[in-house]
Coordinates of N, CA and C in Angstrom, one line a residue:
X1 N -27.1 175.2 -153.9 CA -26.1 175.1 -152.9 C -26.5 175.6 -151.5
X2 N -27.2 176.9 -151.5 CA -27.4 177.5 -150.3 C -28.4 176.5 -149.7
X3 N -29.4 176.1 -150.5 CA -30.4 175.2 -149.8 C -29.8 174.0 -149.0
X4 N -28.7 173.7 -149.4 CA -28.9 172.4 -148.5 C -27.7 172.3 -147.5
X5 N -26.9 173.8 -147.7 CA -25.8 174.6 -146.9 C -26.6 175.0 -145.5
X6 N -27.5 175.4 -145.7 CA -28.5 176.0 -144.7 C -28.4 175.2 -143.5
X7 N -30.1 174.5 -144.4 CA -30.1 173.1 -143.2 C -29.0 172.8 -142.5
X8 N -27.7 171.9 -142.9 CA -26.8 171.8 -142.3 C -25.7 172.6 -141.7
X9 N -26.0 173.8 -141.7 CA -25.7 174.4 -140.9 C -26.3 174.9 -139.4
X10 N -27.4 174.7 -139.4 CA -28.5 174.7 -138.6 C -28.6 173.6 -137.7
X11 N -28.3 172.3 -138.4 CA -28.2 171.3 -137.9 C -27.3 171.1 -136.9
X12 N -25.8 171.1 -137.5 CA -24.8 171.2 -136.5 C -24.6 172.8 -135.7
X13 N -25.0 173.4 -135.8 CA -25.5 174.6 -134.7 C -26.4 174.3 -133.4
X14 N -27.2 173.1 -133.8 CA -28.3 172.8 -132.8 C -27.4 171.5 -132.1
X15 N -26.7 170.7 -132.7 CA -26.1 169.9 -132.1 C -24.9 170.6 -131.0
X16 N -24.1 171.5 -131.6 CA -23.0 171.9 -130.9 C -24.0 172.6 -129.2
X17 N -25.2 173.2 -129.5 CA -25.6 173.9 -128.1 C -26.0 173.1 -127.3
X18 N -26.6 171.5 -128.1 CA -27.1 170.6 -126.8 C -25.9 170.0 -126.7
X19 N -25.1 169.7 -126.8 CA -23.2 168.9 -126.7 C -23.0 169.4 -125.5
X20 N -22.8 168.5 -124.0 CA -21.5 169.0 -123.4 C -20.7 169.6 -123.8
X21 N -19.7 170.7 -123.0 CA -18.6 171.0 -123.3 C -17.5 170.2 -122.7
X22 N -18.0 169.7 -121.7 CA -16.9 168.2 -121.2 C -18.0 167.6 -120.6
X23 N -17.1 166.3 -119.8 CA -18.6 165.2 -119.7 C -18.5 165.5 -117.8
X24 N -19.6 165.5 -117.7 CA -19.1 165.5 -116.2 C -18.5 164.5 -115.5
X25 N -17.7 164.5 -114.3 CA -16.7 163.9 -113.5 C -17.5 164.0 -112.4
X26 N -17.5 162.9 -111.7 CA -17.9 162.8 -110.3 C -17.3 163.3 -109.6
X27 N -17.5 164.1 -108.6 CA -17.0 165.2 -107.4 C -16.0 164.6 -106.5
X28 N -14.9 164.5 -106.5 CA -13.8 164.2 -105.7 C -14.2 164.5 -104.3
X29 N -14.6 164.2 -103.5 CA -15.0 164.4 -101.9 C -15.0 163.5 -101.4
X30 N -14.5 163.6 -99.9 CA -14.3 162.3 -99.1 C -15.6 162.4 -98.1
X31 N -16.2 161.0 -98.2 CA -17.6 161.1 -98.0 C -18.0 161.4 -96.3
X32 N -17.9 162.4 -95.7 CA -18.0 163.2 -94.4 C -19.6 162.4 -94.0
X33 N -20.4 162.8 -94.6 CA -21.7 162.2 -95.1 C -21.6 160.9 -94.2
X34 N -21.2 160.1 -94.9 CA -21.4 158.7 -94.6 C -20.7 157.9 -93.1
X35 N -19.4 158.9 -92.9 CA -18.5 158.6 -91.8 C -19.2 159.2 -90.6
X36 N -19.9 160.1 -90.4 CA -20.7 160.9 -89.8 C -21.8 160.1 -89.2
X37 N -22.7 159.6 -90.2 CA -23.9 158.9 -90.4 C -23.4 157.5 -89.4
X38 N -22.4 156.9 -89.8 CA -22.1 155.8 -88.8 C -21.1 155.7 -87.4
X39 N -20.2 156.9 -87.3 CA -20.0 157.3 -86.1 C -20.6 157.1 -84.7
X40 N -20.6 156.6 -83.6 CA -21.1 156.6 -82.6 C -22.6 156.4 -82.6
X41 N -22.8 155.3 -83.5 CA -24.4 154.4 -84.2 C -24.2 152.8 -83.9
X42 N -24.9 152.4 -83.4 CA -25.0 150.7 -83.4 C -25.0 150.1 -83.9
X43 N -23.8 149.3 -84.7 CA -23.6 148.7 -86.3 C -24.6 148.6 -86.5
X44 N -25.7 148.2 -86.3 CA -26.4 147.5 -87.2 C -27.2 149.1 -87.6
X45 N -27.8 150.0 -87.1 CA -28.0 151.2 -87.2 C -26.9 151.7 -88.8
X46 N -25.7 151.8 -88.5 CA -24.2 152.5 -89.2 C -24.7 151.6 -90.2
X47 N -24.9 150.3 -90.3 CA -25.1 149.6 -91.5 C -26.3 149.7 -92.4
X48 N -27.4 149.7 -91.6 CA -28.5 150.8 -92.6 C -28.7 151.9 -93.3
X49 N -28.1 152.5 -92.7 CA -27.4 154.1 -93.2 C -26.7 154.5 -94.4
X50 N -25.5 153.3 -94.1 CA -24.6 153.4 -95.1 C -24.8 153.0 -96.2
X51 N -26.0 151.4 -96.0 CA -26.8 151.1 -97.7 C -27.8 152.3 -98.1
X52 N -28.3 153.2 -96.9 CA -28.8 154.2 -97.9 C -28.4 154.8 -98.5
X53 N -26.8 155.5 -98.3 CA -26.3 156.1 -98.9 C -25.4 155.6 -99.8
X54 N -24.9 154.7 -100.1 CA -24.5 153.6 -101.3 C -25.5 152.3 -101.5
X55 N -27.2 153.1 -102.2 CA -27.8 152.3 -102.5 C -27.4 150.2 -103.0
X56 N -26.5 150.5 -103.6 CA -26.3 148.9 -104.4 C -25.0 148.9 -103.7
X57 N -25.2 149.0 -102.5 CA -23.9 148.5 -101.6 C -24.5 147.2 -101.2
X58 N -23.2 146.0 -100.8 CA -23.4 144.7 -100.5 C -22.9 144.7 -99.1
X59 N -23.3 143.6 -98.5 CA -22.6 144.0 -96.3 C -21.9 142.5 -97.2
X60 N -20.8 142.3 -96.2 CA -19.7 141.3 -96.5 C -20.2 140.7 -95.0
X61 N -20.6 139.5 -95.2 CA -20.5 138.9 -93.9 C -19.1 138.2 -93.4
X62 N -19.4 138.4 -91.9 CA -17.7 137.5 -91.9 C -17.2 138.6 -90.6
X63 N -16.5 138.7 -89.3 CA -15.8 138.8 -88.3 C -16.0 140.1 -88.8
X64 N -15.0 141.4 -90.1 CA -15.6 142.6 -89.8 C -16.7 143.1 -90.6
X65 N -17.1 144.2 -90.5 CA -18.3 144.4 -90.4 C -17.7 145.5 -92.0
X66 N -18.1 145.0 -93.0 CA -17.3 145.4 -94.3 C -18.9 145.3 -95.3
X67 N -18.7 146.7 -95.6 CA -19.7 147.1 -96.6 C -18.8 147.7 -98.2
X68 N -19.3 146.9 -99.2 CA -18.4 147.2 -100.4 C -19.5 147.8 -101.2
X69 N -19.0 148.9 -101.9 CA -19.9 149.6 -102.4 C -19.8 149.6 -103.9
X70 N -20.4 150.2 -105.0 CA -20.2 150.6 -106.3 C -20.0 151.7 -106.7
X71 N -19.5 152.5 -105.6 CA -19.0 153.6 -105.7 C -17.5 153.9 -106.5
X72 N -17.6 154.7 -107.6 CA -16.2 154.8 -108.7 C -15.3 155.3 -107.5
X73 N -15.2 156.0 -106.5 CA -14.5 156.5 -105.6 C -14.1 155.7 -104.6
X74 N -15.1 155.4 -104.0 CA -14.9 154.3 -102.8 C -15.4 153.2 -102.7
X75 N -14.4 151.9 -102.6 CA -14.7 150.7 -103.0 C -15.2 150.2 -101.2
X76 N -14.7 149.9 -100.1 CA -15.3 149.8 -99.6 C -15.1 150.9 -97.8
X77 N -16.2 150.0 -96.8 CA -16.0 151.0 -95.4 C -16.1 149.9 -94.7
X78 N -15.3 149.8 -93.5 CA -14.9 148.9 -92.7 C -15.8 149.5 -91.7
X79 N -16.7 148.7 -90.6 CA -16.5 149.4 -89.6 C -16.4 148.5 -88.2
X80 N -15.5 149.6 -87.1 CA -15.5 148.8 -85.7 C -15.9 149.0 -84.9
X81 N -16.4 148.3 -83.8 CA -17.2 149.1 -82.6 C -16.5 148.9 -81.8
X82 N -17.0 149.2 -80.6 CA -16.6 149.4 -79.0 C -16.9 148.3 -78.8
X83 N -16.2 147.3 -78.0 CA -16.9 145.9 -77.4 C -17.9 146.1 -76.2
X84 N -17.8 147.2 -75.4 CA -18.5 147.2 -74.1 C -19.8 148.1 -75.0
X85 N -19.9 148.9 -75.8 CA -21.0 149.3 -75.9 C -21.8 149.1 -77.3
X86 N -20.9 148.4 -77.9 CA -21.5 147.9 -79.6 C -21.7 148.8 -80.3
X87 N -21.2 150.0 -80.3 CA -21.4 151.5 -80.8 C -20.2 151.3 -82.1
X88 N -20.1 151.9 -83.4 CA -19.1 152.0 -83.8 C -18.1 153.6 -83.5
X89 N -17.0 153.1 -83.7 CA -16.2 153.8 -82.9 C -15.3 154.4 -84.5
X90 N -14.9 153.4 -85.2 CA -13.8 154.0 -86.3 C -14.2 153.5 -87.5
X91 N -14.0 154.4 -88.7 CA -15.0 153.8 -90.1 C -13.6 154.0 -90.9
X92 N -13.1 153.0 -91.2 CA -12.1 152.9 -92.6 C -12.9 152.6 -93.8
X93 N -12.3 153.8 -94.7 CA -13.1 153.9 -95.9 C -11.8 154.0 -96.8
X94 N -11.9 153.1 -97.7 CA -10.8 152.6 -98.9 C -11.3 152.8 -100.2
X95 N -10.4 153.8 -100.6 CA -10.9 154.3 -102.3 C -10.2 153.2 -102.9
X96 N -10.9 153.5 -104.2 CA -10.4 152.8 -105.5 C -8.7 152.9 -106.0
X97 N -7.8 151.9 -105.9 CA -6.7 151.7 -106.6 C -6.3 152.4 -108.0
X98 N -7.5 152.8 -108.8 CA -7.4 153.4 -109.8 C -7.4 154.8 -109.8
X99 N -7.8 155.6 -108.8 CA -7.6 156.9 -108.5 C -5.6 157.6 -108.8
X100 N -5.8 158.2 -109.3 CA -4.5 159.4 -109.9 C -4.0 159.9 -108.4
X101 N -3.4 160.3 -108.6 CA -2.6 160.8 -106.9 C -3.0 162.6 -107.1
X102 N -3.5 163.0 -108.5 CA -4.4 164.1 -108.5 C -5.5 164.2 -107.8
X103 N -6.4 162.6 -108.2 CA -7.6 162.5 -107.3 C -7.6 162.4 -105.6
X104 N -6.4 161.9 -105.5 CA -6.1 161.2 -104.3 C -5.9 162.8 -103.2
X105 N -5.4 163.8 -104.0 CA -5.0 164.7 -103.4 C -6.5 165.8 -103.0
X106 N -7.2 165.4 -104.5 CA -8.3 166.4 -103.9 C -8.8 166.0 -102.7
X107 N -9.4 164.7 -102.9 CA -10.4 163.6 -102.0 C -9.7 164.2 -100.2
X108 N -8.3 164.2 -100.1 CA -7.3 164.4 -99.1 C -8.3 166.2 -98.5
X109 N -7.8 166.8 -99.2 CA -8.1 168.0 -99.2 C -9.6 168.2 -98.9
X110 N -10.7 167.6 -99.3 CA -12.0 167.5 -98.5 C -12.3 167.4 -97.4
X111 N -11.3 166.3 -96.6 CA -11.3 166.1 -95.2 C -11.1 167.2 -94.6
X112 N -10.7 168.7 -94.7 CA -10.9 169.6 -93.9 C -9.3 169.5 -93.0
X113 N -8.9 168.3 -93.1 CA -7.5 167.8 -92.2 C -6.7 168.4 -93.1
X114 N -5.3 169.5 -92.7 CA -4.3 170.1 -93.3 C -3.4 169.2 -93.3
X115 N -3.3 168.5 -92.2 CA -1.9 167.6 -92.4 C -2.3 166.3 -93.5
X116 N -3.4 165.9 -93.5 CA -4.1 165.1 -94.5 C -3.8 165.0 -95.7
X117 N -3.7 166.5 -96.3 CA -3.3 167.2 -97.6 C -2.3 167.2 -97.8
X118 N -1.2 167.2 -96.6 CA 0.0 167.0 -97.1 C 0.7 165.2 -97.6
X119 N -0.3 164.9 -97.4 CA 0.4 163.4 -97.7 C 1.1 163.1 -98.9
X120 N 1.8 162.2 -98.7 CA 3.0 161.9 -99.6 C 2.7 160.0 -100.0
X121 N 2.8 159.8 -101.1 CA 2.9 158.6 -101.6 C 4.1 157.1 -100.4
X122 N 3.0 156.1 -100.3 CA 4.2 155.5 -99.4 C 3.9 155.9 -98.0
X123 N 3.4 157.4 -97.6 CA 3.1 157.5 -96.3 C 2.4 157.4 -95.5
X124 N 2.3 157.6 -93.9 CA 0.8 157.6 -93.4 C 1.1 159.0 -92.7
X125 N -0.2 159.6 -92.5 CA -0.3 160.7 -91.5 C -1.6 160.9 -91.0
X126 N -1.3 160.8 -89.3 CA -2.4 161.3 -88.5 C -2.4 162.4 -87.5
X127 N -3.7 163.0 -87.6 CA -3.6 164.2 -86.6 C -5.1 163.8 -86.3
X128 N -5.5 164.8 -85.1 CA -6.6 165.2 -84.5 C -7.6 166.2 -85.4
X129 N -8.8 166.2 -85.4 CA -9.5 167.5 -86.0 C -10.9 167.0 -85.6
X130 N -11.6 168.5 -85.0 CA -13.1 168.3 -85.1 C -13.4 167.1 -84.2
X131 N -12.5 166.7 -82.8 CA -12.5 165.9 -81.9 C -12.8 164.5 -82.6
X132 N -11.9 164.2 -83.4 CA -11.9 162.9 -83.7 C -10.4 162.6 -84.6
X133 N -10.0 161.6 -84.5 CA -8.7 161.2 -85.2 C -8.4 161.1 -86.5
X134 N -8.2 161.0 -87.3 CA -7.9 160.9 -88.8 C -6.5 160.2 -89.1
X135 N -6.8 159.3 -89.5 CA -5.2 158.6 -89.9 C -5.6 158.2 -91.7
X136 N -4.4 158.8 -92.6 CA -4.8 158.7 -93.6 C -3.3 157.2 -94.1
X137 N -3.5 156.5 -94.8 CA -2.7 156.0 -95.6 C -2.3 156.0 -97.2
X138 N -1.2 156.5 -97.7 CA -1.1 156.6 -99.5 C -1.5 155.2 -100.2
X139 N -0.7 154.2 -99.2 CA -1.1 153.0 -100.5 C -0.6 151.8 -99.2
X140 N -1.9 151.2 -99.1 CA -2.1 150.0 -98.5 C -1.4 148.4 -99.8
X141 N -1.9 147.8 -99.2 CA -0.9 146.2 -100.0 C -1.7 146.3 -101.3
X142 N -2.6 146.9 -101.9 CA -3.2 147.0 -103.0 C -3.3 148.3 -103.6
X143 N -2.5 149.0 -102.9 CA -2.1 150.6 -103.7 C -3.6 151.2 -103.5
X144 N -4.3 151.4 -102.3 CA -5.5 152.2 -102.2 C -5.3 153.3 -101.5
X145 N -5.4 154.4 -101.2 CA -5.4 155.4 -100.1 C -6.7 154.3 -99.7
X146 N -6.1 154.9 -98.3 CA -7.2 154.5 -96.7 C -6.8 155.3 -96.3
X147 N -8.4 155.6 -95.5 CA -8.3 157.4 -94.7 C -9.4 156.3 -93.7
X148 N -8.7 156.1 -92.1 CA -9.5 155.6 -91.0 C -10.6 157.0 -90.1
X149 N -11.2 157.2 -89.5 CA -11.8 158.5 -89.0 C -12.1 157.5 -87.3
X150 N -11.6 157.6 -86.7 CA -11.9 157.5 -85.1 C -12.8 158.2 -84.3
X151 N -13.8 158.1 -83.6 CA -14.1 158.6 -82.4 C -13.5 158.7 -81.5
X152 N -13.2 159.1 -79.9 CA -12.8 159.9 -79.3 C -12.9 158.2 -78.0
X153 N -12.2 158.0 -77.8 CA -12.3 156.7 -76.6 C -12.8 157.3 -75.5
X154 N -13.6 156.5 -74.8 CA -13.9 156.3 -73.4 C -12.8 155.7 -72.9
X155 N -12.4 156.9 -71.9 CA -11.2 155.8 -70.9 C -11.8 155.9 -69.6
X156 N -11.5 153.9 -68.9 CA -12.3 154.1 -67.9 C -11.5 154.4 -66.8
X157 N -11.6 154.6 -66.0 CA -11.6 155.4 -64.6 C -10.4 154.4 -64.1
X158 N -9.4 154.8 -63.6 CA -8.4 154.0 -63.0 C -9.2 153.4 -61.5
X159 N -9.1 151.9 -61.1 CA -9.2 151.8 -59.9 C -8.8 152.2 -59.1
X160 N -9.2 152.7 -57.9 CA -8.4 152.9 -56.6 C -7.7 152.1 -55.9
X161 N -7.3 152.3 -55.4 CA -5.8 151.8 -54.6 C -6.9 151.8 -53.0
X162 N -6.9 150.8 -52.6 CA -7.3 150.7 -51.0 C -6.4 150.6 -50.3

């Protein structure tokens, strides 16, 4: 009996210490990273970037300039430029519809934005931070949080009056 009590206890001893104790979870963060990286960059620039940082990302051709990614977090990133200088100016990045309003909340809370964190299901809220805009949405027509990030407009110069 002891003999072959042993072994199997040894066995599952050696299994329990290489076992997870849970499985890991991908890091709830709203990708600063990547909104950063294409900010005030020349689409086509913002759009190299962005495939490097969501390797098996696809570009959507077509009027906007829409990169959809394989990311469990974030499905895709919109972006717009400035017409007079082709620079992008605002990066909408749309999570996954399947995200929990737990996840929804962390992701919120990474932006560094307080009023961000306070969002509410159904609402939108924008504030200023770190000289750029932030407008978050709970649920677009497909129930996704969308968080837009703006740059800071050039306004041009009123003409003069002669």
């Amino acid at each position: 009996m002891i003999r072959t009590v042993a072994p199997l206890a040894l066995l599952t001893l050696l299994i329990a210490c290489k076992a997870p104790a849970t499985p890991q979870e991908p890091a709830l963060e709203f990708p600063q990273g990547a909104v950063r990286a294409a900010l005030d960059q020349p689409t086509a620039v913002a759009t190299e970037r962005l495939k490097d940082i969501y390797p098996k990302a696809r570009v959507v051709p077509g009027p906007l300039h829409r990169i959809v990614t394989s990311d469990e977090q974030v499905e895709e990133l919109i972006l717009f430029q400035d017409m007079r200088s082709a620079r992008v100016n605002s990066v909408v990045v749309k999570f996954s519809e399947r995200l929990t309003e737990t996840e929804r909340r962390a992701i919120l809370k990474t932006t560094g934005v307080d009023e961000l964190a306070q969002l509410k299901a159904g609402e939108v809220q924008e504030s200023a931070h770190e000289g750029l805009l932030w407008r978050a949405r709970w649920g677009d027509r497909q129930g996704r949080l969308t968080v837009t990030v703006e740059a800071p407009r050039e306004v041009s110069p009123a003409p003069r009056a002669r």
